XYZ file of N, CA and C in Angstrom:
789
model
N 132.899 -203.708 66.191
C 133.256 -202.572 67.344
C 132.128 -202.418 68.453
N 131.113 -202.984 68.178
C 129.933 -202.819 68.930
C 130.418 -203.419 70.384
N 130.748 -204.603 70.609
C 131.021 -205.041 71.872
C 132.167 -204.258 72.532
N 133.137 -203.703 72.032
C 134.199 -203.022 72.659
C 133.656 -201.588 73.043
N 132.715 -200.988 72.164
C 132.348 -199.578 72.565
C 131.230 -199.850 74.042
N 130.733 -201.015 74.019
C 129.681 -201.050 74.968
C 130.688 -201.303 76.227
N 131.751 -202.470 75.874
C 132.493 -202.383 77.273
C 133.093 -201.117 77.862
N 133.581 -200.104 76.929
C 134.425 -199.010 77.459
C 133.341 -198.131 78.038
N 132.361 -198.083 77.474
C 131.151 -197.147 78.123
C 130.773 -197.831 79.629
N 130.568 -199.102 79.609
C 129.864 -199.623 80.989
C 131.057 -199.925 81.835
N 132.249 -199.821 81.495
C 133.452 -200.200 82.464
C 134.739 -199.143 81.950
N 134.805 -198.069 82.476
C 135.677 -196.896 81.984
C 137.127 -197.338 82.151
N 137.935 -197.519 81.325
C 139.327 -197.798 81.162
C 140.158 -197.164 82.333
N 139.843 -195.893 82.545
C 140.546 -194.998 83.587
C 140.555 -195.542 85.167
N 139.636 -196.222 85.252
C 139.380 -196.469 86.627
C 139.789 -198.183 86.711
N 139.793 -199.159 85.612
C 140.019 -200.408 86.202
C 141.227 -200.560 85.406
N 142.095 -200.056 84.593
C 143.363 -200.365 83.952
C 144.366 -199.574 84.776
N 144.929 -200.185 85.923
C 145.871 -199.419 86.485
C 147.280 -200.276 86.511
N 147.359 -201.686 86.094
C 148.515 -202.457 86.140
C 148.829 -202.849 84.702
N 149.923 -203.632 84.637
C 150.110 -203.964 83.363
C 149.271 -205.273 83.091
N 148.939 -206.064 84.025
C 148.200 -207.217 84.413
C 146.693 -207.023 83.908
N 146.301 -205.522 84.356
C 145.034 -205.180 83.902
C 144.945 -205.025 82.731
N 145.648 -204.332 81.836
C 145.780 -204.028 80.516
C 145.623 -205.051 79.846
N 146.568 -206.145 80.090
C 146.671 -207.300 79.524
C 145.408 -208.172 79.323
N 144.605 -208.105 80.654
C 143.412 -208.988 80.786
C 142.312 -208.198 79.909
N 142.245 -206.745 79.892
C 141.325 -206.093 79.441
C 141.626 -206.356 77.880
N 142.797 -206.576 77.316
C 142.975 -206.860 75.971
C 142.515 -207.977 75.536
N 142.865 -208.928 76.405
C 142.223 -210.359 76.316
C 140.867 -210.627 76.061
N 140.016 -209.843 76.902
C 138.704 -209.982 76.931
C 138.151 -209.393 75.836
N 138.311 -208.068 75.452
C 137.961 -207.461 74.083
C 138.220 -208.371 72.965
N 139.396 -208.950 72.667
C 139.681 -209.807 71.714
C 138.673 -210.909 71.718
N 138.600 -211.518 72.883
C 137.601 -212.444 72.972
C 136.121 -212.216 72.543
N 135.620 -211.006 73.123
C 134.345 -210.476 72.790
C 134.179 -210.377 71.373
N 135.093 -209.650 70.508
C 135.130 -209.255 69.099
C 135.176 -210.792 68.509
N 135.902 -211.602 68.700
C 135.909 -213.022 68.087
C 134.499 -213.563 68.007
N 134.023 -213.428 69.102
C 132.636 -214.290 69.326
C 131.732 -213.466 68.523
N 131.744 -212.072 68.598
C 130.999 -211.218 67.803
C 130.996 -211.491 66.320
N 132.546 -211.332 65.671
C 132.591 -211.710 64.439
C 131.821 -213.155 64.020
N 132.174 -214.009 64.896
C 131.694 -215.483 64.588
C 130.356 -215.421 64.348
N 129.656 -214.823 65.282
C 128.081 -214.634 65.063
C 127.910 -214.113 63.853
N 128.308 -212.895 63.421
C 128.030 -212.226 62.199
C 128.379 -213.219 61.006
N 129.597 -213.890 61.085
C 129.861 -214.949 59.963
C 128.823 -215.906 59.755
N 128.135 -216.313 60.721
C 127.014 -217.348 60.690
C 125.843 -216.843 60.260
N 125.722 -215.456 60.285
C 124.493 -214.804 59.965
C 124.726 -214.789 58.483
N 125.877 -214.047 57.874
C 126.157 -214.080 56.569
C 125.895 -215.462 55.891
N 126.459 -216.517 56.477
C 126.429 -217.648 55.629
C 125.073 -218.177 55.556
N 123.995 -217.675 56.196
C 122.553 -217.760 56.060
C 121.972 -217.441 54.473
N 122.601 -216.849 53.959
C 122.466 -216.179 52.660
C 120.918 -215.426 52.428
N 120.542 -214.710 53.462
C 119.253 -214.098 53.593
C 119.258 -213.052 52.412
N 118.337 -212.955 51.917
C 117.746 -212.090 50.672
C 118.420 -210.559 51.148
N 117.937 -210.248 52.295
C 118.448 -208.716 52.605
C 119.792 -208.521 52.731
N 120.758 -209.737 52.949
C 121.952 -209.440 52.879
C 122.597 -209.297 51.402
N 121.783 -210.068 50.546
C 122.253 -209.995 49.091
C 122.237 -208.558 48.637
N 121.248 -207.829 49.066
C 121.267 -206.538 48.746
C 122.330 -205.648 49.409
N 122.682 -205.764 50.909
C 123.305 -204.955 51.465
C 124.790 -205.210 51.063
N 125.292 -206.503 50.527
C 126.510 -206.628 50.042
C 126.588 -206.521 48.577
N 125.743 -206.289 47.877
C 125.659 -206.281 46.262
C 126.106 -207.450 45.772
N 125.643 -208.579 46.186
C 125.641 -209.864 45.463
C 126.118 -210.838 46.388
N 126.007 -212.108 45.955
C 126.507 -213.465 46.687
C 128.047 -213.576 46.681
N 128.574 -212.961 45.719
C 130.149 -213.243 45.663
C 130.746 -212.337 46.753
N 130.313 -211.237 46.722
C 130.694 -210.338 47.739
C 130.486 -210.791 49.052
N 129.465 -211.462 49.462
C 129.091 -212.081 50.784
C 129.982 -213.131 51.075
N 130.448 -213.842 50.013
C 131.310 -215.044 50.087
C 132.677 -214.570 50.584
N 133.058 -213.402 49.949
C 134.353 -213.009 50.104
C 134.476 -212.572 51.484
N 133.269 -211.518 51.881
C 133.316 -210.984 53.432
C 133.201 -212.217 54.524
N 132.667 -213.373 53.994
C 132.440 -214.234 55.149
C 133.917 -215.240 55.260
N 134.748 -215.184 54.133
C 135.977 -215.764 54.199
C 137.034 -214.878 55.094
N 137.148 -213.504 54.509
C 137.842 -212.737 55.439
C 137.511 -212.772 56.912
N 136.049 -212.596 57.301
C 135.676 -212.428 58.561
C 136.169 -213.796 59.351
N 135.877 -214.861 58.631
C 136.397 -216.099 59.278
C 137.845 -216.156 59.512
N 138.461 -215.553 58.892
C 140.304 -215.371 59.267
C 140.454 -214.460 60.455
N 139.542 -213.267 60.459
C 139.593 -212.437 61.610
C 139.177 -213.065 62.955
N 138.053 -213.990 62.843
C 137.717 -214.693 64.162
C 138.822 -215.620 64.798
N 139.709 -216.268 63.706
C 140.767 -217.074 64.374
C 142.012 -216.118 64.916
N 142.308 -215.158 64.066
C 143.160 -214.148 64.581
C 142.957 -213.642 65.990
N 141.510 -212.985 66.292
C 141.474 -212.387 67.564
C 141.340 -213.594 68.534
N 140.979 -214.783 68.307
C 140.913 -215.796 69.258
C 142.350 -216.137 69.776
N 143.212 -216.369 68.841
C 144.533 -216.475 69.052
C 145.034 -215.379 69.903
N 144.920 -214.009 69.475
C 145.409 -212.974 70.252
C 144.615 -213.024 71.888
N 143.262 -213.563 71.952
C 142.602 -213.827 73.131
C 143.500 -214.594 73.924
N 143.877 -215.923 73.477
C 144.433 -216.899 74.033
C 145.925 -216.417 74.433
N 146.715 -215.809 73.457
C 147.825 -215.423 73.662
C 148.126 -214.371 74.860
N 147.262 -213.413 74.780
C 147.352 -212.544 75.833
C 146.872 -213.191 77.292
N 146.053 -213.905 77.406
C 145.863 -214.512 78.774
C 146.890 -215.496 79.131
N 147.686 -216.203 78.270
C 148.884 -216.653 78.602
C 150.020 -216.005 79.023
N 150.193 -214.890 78.339
C 151.131 -213.864 78.896
C 150.747 -213.281 80.242
N 149.464 -213.154 80.441
C 149.089 -212.638 81.772
C 149.509 -213.564 82.777
N 149.314 -214.807 82.807
C 149.592 -215.764 83.828
C 151.107 -216.226 83.848
N 151.701 -216.000 82.427
C 153.301 -216.218 82.418
C 154.185 -215.208 83.242
N 153.357 -213.770 83.394
C 153.961 -212.911 84.357
C 154.153 -212.970 85.516
N 153.191 -213.828 86.212
C 153.148 -214.439 87.487
C 154.321 -215.472 87.643
N 154.175 -216.385 86.567
C 155.547 -217.279 86.813
C 155.247 -218.338 85.306
N 156.366 -218.807 84.838
C 156.140 -219.565 83.893
C 155.321 -220.827 83.900
N 155.316 -221.428 85.179
C 154.472 -222.309 85.657
C 153.193 -222.126 85.538
N 152.852 -220.999 85.940
C 151.167 -220.513 85.809
C 150.799 -220.274 84.278
N 151.908 -219.886 83.587
C 151.646 -219.964 82.117
C 151.277 -221.160 81.537
N 152.041 -222.174 81.902
C 151.924 -223.425 81.400
C 150.781 -224.220 81.940
N 150.287 -224.008 83.150
C 149.034 -224.676 83.727
C 148.024 -224.034 82.968
N 148.062 -222.621 82.697
C 146.700 -221.996 81.845
C 146.668 -222.800 80.500
N 147.625 -223.108 79.764
C 147.424 -223.558 78.306
C 146.988 -225.128 78.321
N 147.474 -225.853 79.566
C 146.982 -227.290 79.419
C 145.474 -227.328 80.085
N 144.933 -228.507 79.551
C 143.182 -228.475 80.251
C 143.285 -228.669 81.664
N 142.250 -228.381 82.156
C 142.060 -228.278 83.877
C 140.697 -228.705 84.154
N 140.414 -228.707 85.397
C 138.808 -229.025 85.814
C 138.138 -227.683 85.747
N 138.636 -226.744 85.131
C 137.703 -225.567 84.909
C 136.772 -225.777 83.481
N 135.700 -226.174 83.454
C 134.865 -226.818 82.298
C 134.963 -225.583 81.238
N 134.340 -224.477 81.737
C 134.300 -223.508 80.521
C 135.827 -223.103 79.916
N 136.778 -223.170 80.756
C 137.898 -222.987 80.132
C 138.680 -223.832 79.336
N 138.483 -224.914 79.711
C 138.876 -226.177 78.995
C 138.018 -226.283 77.716
N 136.678 -226.195 77.838
C 136.076 -226.317 76.526
C 136.486 -225.016 75.430
N 136.968 -223.825 75.780
C 137.447 -222.846 75.004
C 138.558 -223.310 74.462
N 139.590 -223.929 75.293
C 140.801 -224.331 74.790
C 140.537 -225.533 73.536
N 139.946 -226.207 73.717
C 139.780 -227.505 72.979
C 138.900 -226.851 71.592
N 137.991 -226.004 72.013
C 137.365 -225.387 70.714
C 138.168 -224.488 69.898
N 139.263 -223.785 70.558
C 140.271 -223.051 69.675
C 140.986 -223.792 68.909
N 141.638 -224.938 69.656
C 142.577 -225.992 68.820
C 141.757 -226.521 67.617
N 140.504 -226.909 67.849
C 139.646 -227.539 66.596
C 139.462 -226.628 65.664
N 139.113 -225.142 66.056
C 138.718 -224.248 64.857
C 140.081 -223.760 64.078
N 141.251 -223.658 64.917
C 142.492 -223.633 63.997
C 142.778 -224.592 63.314
N 142.656 -225.945 63.530
C 142.771 -227.099 62.841
C 141.832 -227.011 61.469
N 140.698 -226.673 61.616
C 139.624 -226.770 60.597
C 139.907 -225.847 59.508
N 140.233 -224.560 60.145
C 140.614 -223.578 59.029
C 141.670 -223.785 58.336
N 142.811 -224.259 59.135
C 143.987 -224.696 58.217
C 143.741 -225.641 57.341
N 142.902 -226.658 57.550
C 142.471 -227.805 56.639
C 141.688 -227.214 55.361
N 140.796 -226.170 55.665
C 140.175 -225.718 54.314
C 140.946 -224.586 53.802
N 141.858 -223.983 54.339
C 142.515 -223.059 53.572
C 143.918 -223.436 52.603
N 144.469 -224.589 53.413
C 145.636 -225.140 53.031
C 145.759 -226.541 52.284
N 144.666 -227.152 52.260
C 144.566 -228.299 51.823
C 143.450 -228.476 50.756
N 143.415 -229.366 49.790
C 142.351 -229.340 48.697
C 141.549 -230.729 49.250
N 140.513 -230.489 49.921
C 139.705 -231.615 50.399
C 138.282 -231.427 49.443
N 137.802 -232.913 49.561
C 136.441 -233.071 48.792
C 135.298 -231.911 49.318
N 134.432 -231.492 48.453
C 133.305 -230.522 48.907
C 132.566 -230.884 49.944
N 132.377 -232.222 50.181
C 131.406 -232.728 51.169
C 132.059 -232.466 52.547
N 133.383 -232.603 52.585
C 133.890 -232.449 53.762
C 134.168 -231.047 54.257
N 134.549 -230.118 52.996
C 134.380 -228.690 53.501
C 133.254 -228.327 53.866
N 132.050 -228.797 53.554
C 130.839 -228.357 54.137
C 130.715 -228.867 55.687
N 131.160 -230.030 55.684
C 131.117 -230.407 57.234
C 132.128 -229.666 58.005
N 133.194 -229.388 57.681
C 134.330 -228.376 58.489
C 133.358 -227.071 58.551
N 132.887 -226.515 57.511
C 132.171 -225.184 57.826
C 131.026 -225.262 58.947
N 130.294 -226.362 58.961
C 128.981 -226.533 59.891
C 129.954 -226.807 61.317
N 131.011 -227.404 61.328
C 131.363 -227.424 62.865
C 132.081 -226.121 63.313
N 132.709 -225.391 62.380
C 132.998 -224.080 62.866
C 131.864 -223.223 63.373
N 130.760 -223.315 62.730
C 129.650 -222.621 62.883
C 128.987 -223.108 64.427
N 129.433 -224.520 64.584
C 128.979 -224.795 65.941
C 129.586 -224.435 67.128
N 130.940 -223.591 66.896
C 131.666 -223.123 67.901
C 131.036 -221.753 68.355
N 129.750 -221.333 67.962
C 128.948 -220.173 68.506
C 128.433 -220.692 69.616
N 127.843 -221.981 69.965
C 127.533 -222.554 71.145
C 128.403 -222.576 72.304
N 129.657 -223.163 71.879
C 130.718 -223.527 72.876
C 131.372 -222.052 73.281
N 131.457 -221.137 72.090
C 132.091 -219.890 72.685
C 131.175 -219.101 73.489
N 129.998 -219.325 73.379
C 129.020 -218.415 74.173
C 128.860 -219.115 75.622
N 129.005 -220.448 75.669
C 129.079 -220.995 76.905
C 130.335 -220.485 77.777
N 131.457 -220.497 76.983
C 132.754 -220.248 77.756
C 132.677 -218.633 78.154
N 132.027 -217.812 77.368
C 132.152 -216.226 77.677
C 131.045 -216.113 78.818
N 130.006 -216.794 78.983
C 129.177 -216.355 79.938
C 129.506 -217.161 81.179
N 130.164 -218.298 81.465
C 130.492 -218.927 82.653
C 131.813 -219.109 83.000
N 132.925 -218.221 82.173
C 134.103 -218.583 82.771
C 134.261 -217.371 84.040
N 135.273 -217.754 84.749
C 135.492 -216.759 85.870
C 135.697 -215.551 85.389
N 135.168 -214.295 86.076
C 135.332 -212.933 85.957
C 134.762 -212.610 84.645
N 133.680 -213.262 84.107
C 133.091 -213.033 82.820
C 132.504 -211.667 82.750
N 132.906 -210.959 81.937
C 132.362 -209.544 81.674
C 130.827 -209.437 81.068
N 130.551 -210.757 80.694
C 129.309 -210.748 80.059
C 128.076 -210.692 81.304
N 128.573 -211.319 82.370
C 127.528 -211.436 83.563
C 127.755 -210.193 84.312
N 128.925 -209.262 84.195
C 128.961 -208.111 85.051
C 128.470 -206.987 84.231
N 128.433 -207.012 82.817
C 127.789 -205.701 82.062
C 126.589 -206.070 81.565
N 125.452 -205.784 82.034
C 124.276 -206.311 81.282
C 123.724 -205.691 80.093
N 124.308 -204.609 79.609
C 124.111 -204.131 78.183
C 124.870 -204.832 77.136
N 126.280 -205.209 77.712
C 126.984 -206.385 76.466
C 126.203 -207.726 76.690
N 125.738 -208.099 77.906
C 125.192 -209.345 77.757
C 123.898 -209.467 76.890
N 123.196 -208.298 76.784
C 121.977 -208.232 76.006
C 122.418 -208.028 74.679
N 123.397 -207.410 74.261
C 123.875 -207.326 72.958
C 124.390 -208.392 72.254
N 124.996 -209.397 72.997
C 125.911 -210.661 72.806
C 124.609 -211.775 72.771
N 123.363 -211.787 73.567
C 122.372 -212.541 73.461
C 121.545 -212.569 72.267
N 121.317 -211.017 71.833
C 120.664 -210.779 70.487
C 121.289 -211.078 69.476
N 122.821 -211.009 69.389
C 123.455 -211.109 68.188
C 123.726 -212.744 68.123
N 124.240 -213.399 68.957
C 124.539 -214.681 69.442
C 123.372 -215.467 69.108
N 122.190 -214.953 69.541
C 120.722 -215.863 69.181
C 120.230 -215.921 67.990
N 120.614 -214.611 67.392
C 120.303 -214.691 66.034
C 121.074 -215.408 64.798
N 122.342 -215.621 65.645
C 123.382 -216.588 64.516
C 122.896 -217.990 65.123
N 122.862 -218.469 66.199
C 122.490 -219.700 66.680
C 121.240 -220.133 66.149
N 120.134 -219.646 66.118
C 118.941 -219.537 65.326
C 119.171 -219.995 63.886
N 119.953 -219.221 63.085
C 119.861 -219.134 61.918
C 120.668 -220.423 61.529
N 121.820 -220.859 62.273
C 122.829 -221.855 62.154
C 121.765 -223.267 62.379
N 120.680 -223.266 63.245
C 119.942 -224.495 63.399
C 119.082 -224.521 62.280
N 118.600 -223.421 61.871
C 117.793 -223.426 60.636
C 118.245 -223.821 59.501
N 119.513 -223.413 59.305
C 120.114 -224.060 58.133
C 120.651 -225.466 57.891
N 121.162 -225.702 59.348
C 121.563 -227.055 59.301
C 120.647 -228.156 59.741
N 119.370 -227.878 59.930
C 118.470 -228.886 60.378
C 117.018 -228.678 59.644
N 116.422 -227.601 59.710
C 115.222 -227.481 59.345
C 114.899 -226.901 57.820
N 116.006 -226.532 57.352
C 116.060 -225.562 55.914
C 115.348 -226.527 54.741
N 115.850 -227.494 54.636
C 115.330 -228.557 53.612
C 113.868 -229.004 53.645
N 113.520 -229.181 55.171
C 112.072 -229.370 55.392
C 111.163 -228.119 55.251
N 111.488 -227.330 55.739
C 110.634 -225.734 55.804
C 110.766 -225.111 54.236
N 111.833 -225.342 53.518
C 111.884 -224.653 52.148
C 111.972 -225.655 51.179
N 110.903 -225.756 50.600
C 110.386 -226.568 49.498
C 111.153 -226.102 48.360
N 111.926 -226.754 47.626
C 112.632 -226.302 46.275
C 111.763 -226.675 45.056
N 112.053 -226.003 44.035
C 111.368 -226.299 42.840
C 111.789 -227.689 42.067
N 110.982 -228.746 41.788
C 111.527 -230.069 41.170
C 111.584 -229.688 39.629
N 112.784 -230.011 39.181
C 113.134 -230.037 37.863
C 113.636 -231.334 37.341
N 113.547 -231.680 36.255
C 114.378 -233.165 35.599
C 115.121 -232.579 34.417
N 116.401 -233.203 34.204
C 117.166 -232.848 33.137
C 116.569 -233.140 31.995
N 116.381 -232.399 31.123
C 115.593 -232.478 29.825
C 116.672 -232.777 28.308
N 117.789 -231.865 28.568
C 118.442 -232.073 27.386
C 120.099 -231.733 27.860
N 120.809 -232.298 27.608
C 122.352 -232.021 27.898
C 123.284 -231.942 26.415
N 123.832 -230.904 26.412
C 124.469 -230.404 25.043
C 126.033 -229.971 25.641
N 126.883 -231.150 25.268
C 128.490 -230.702 25.584
C 129.232 -229.925 24.401
N 129.967 -228.706 25.067
C 130.995 -228.115 24.103
C 132.308 -228.360 24.654
N 133.042 -227.597 24.144
C 134.578 -227.845 24.349
C 134.605 -227.530 26.012
N 134.448 -226.718 26.586
C 134.619 -226.505 28.113
C 133.413 -226.122 28.860
N 132.181 -225.831 28.062
C 130.916 -225.542 28.616
C 130.253 -226.761 28.552
N 129.327 -226.972 29.241
C 128.136 -228.077 29.249
C 126.730 -227.248 29.439
N 125.947 -227.247 28.396
C 124.677 -226.847 28.632
C 123.603 -227.741 29.016
N 122.861 -227.295 30.171
C 121.917 -228.350 30.875
C 120.584 -227.631 30.799
N 119.711 -228.302 29.963
C 118.270 -227.918 30.000
C 117.518 -228.609 31.023
N 116.798 -227.984 31.770
C 116.051 -228.420 33.027
C 114.427 -228.045 32.525
N 113.517 -229.342 32.810
C 112.034 -229.039 32.518
C 111.205 -229.205 33.808
N 110.632 -228.408 34.359
C 109.803 -228.324 35.647
C 109.019 -229.384 35.594
N 108.842 -230.154 36.863
C 107.929 -231.183 37.040
C 106.615 -230.429 37.258
N 106.554 -229.641 37.956
C 105.099 -228.684 38.071
C 105.409 -227.290 38.025
N 105.480 -226.487 39.016
C 105.582 -225.228 39.118
C 106.794 -224.946 38.544
N 107.222 -223.781 37.703
C 108.399 -223.029 37.101
C 108.624 -222.061 38.099
N 110.103 -221.706 38.198
C 110.562 -220.699 38.830
C 110.333 -219.425 37.878
N 109.973 -218.228 38.603
C 110.087 -216.953 37.804
C 111.455 -216.455 37.894
N 112.144 -216.162 36.651
C 113.432 -215.764 36.502
C 113.837 -214.900 35.445
N 114.858 -214.118 35.313
C 115.317 -213.479 33.824
C 117.022 -214.113 33.828
N 117.053 -214.119 32.470
C 118.479 -214.382 32.060
C 119.689 -213.547 32.713
N 120.468 -214.323 33.251
C 121.627 -213.462 33.995
C 121.611 -213.716 35.800
N 120.228 -213.993 36.073
C 120.146 -214.571 37.343
C 120.529 -215.753 37.491
N 120.661 -216.158 39.018
C 121.334 -217.557 39.276
C 120.701 -218.292 40.130
N 120.646 -219.547 40.141
C 119.587 -220.465 40.962
C 120.478 -221.488 41.646
N 120.241 -221.812 43.103
C 121.027 -222.834 43.782
C 120.352 -224.204 43.109
N 121.315 -225.220 42.683
C 120.789 -226.394 42.128
C 121.264 -227.669 42.959
N 120.621 -228.454 43.196
C 121.057 -229.775 44.036
C 120.624 -230.809 43.214
N 121.415 -231.882 42.741
C 121.240 -233.037 41.979
C 120.949 -234.065 42.784
N 119.815 -234.684 42.411
C 119.637 -236.160 43.061
C 120.224 -237.248 42.646
N 121.469 -237.544 42.593
C 122.130 -238.568 42.000
C 122.965 -239.241 42.964
N 123.439 -240.509 42.837
C 124.431 -241.329 43.554
C 125.613 -240.718 43.304
N 125.970 -240.007 42.143
C 127.317 -239.661 41.425
C 127.854 -238.470 41.748
N 126.592 -237.472 42.532
C 126.713 -236.108 42.608
C 126.474 -235.886 44.239
N 127.235 -234.894 44.915
C 126.938 -234.520 46.192
C 125.547 -233.733 46.034
N 124.810 -233.774 47.130
C 123.346 -233.241 47.073
C 123.560 -231.785 47.673
N 124.758 -231.210 47.832
C 124.746 -229.916 48.101
C 124.521 -228.714 47.178
N 123.709 -227.924 47.600
C 123.528 -226.966 46.425
C 124.823 -226.278 45.802
N 124.785 -226.046 44.666
C 125.692 -225.078 44.096
C 124.968 -224.146 43.025
N 125.443 -222.923 42.990
C 124.836 -221.704 41.989
C 125.209 -221.700 40.692
N 124.393 -221.504 39.893
C 124.530 -221.647 38.413
C 123.809 -220.427 37.854
N 124.586 -219.828 36.825
C 123.848 -218.712 36.221
C 122.877 -219.292 35.090
N 121.570 -218.769 35.174
C 120.543 -219.020 34.228
C 120.588 -218.219 32.924
N 120.784 -218.961 31.908
C 121.129 -218.054 30.666
C 120.040 -218.338 29.347
N 118.765 -218.980 29.873
C 117.932 -219.103 29.162
C 116.786 -217.513 29.355
N 116.184 -217.364 28.300
C 115.055 -216.337 28.312
C 113.927 -216.581 29.269
N 113.374 -215.597 29.740
C 112.239 -215.882 30.816
C 111.102 -216.409 30.315
N 110.525 -216.236 29.054
C 109.258 -216.640 28.356
C 109.426 -218.106 27.879
N 109.482 -218.830 28.908
C 109.664 -220.393 28.617
C 109.669 -221.192 29.853
N 109.262 -222.404 29.969
C 108.965 -223.221 30.874
C 110.406 -223.820 31.175
N 111.348 -224.046 30.247
C 112.579 -224.769 30.640
C 113.615 -223.631 30.985
N 114.338 -224.188 31.798
C 115.752 -223.241 32.195
C 116.982 -223.883 31.641
N 117.651 -223.120 31.068
C 119.009 -223.582 30.715
C 120.048 -222.920 31.541
N 120.996 -223.824 31.856
C 122.011 -223.725 33.018
C 123.682 -223.821 31.968
N 124.286 -222.740 31.898
C 125.636 -223.151 31.177
C 126.708 -223.474 32.319
N 127.401 -224.611 32.114
C 128.556 -224.842 33.435
C 129.773 -225.147 32.729
N 130.664 -224.420 33.294
C 132.230 -224.606 32.817
C 132.902 -225.576 33.506
N 133.530 -226.338 33.168
C 134.527 -227.209 33.771
C 135.391 -226.380 34.342
N 135.768 -226.342 35.696
C 136.848 -226.033 36.382
C 137.690 -227.078 36.893
């Protein structure tokens, strides 16, 4: 709600909204600003910061919120695009059609192509079963939309970000934090965040559960039974993306036991 509140305070609706076209244009801009703000929030959530773990009362709640917020981003973007198409269609159907197709307006064309790509990626990840590695690539591509969306919002004709300085400051802070976390997670995290090295010490297979005992190479993690750890396996047969598993061994030992259920 923050960008909407800032917009109404800095740009009173009673002064500027007098015609149907102006109302539609205002609704489109607010939907676009809301979508960009939610996208930034979603990227921040995906960074899995420890402070967010406390705010959301657990990683599973963070993931659910991330999933729902991503859906709302697409909905607000479609509302944004639909209202603008309606605005130009009220002039003439030709104007509405010309607005939809790519043009020489670079910020506008980038926004159109980004919307098509984002909608396709969301549909792919929600309605089709794809390999986990491809799912992660799709999520990172969706995150990259923060740069394209920010460029569009700032440089498109009649941009309210340029006209309303408090709104620009808010979006720079929120979008800058999201962009910084996106770059950190995508490029620098594995370099700057050194993991604990463990080797597989023992594997015990049950009916549907596999016990995996891990032995530390050097330093051991401090943990309690019931906590979870992100585990990446260095193997040609397993994707190196980290997955979270519950620690089921007691804390007074160097070895760690993970119990994995086959799903």
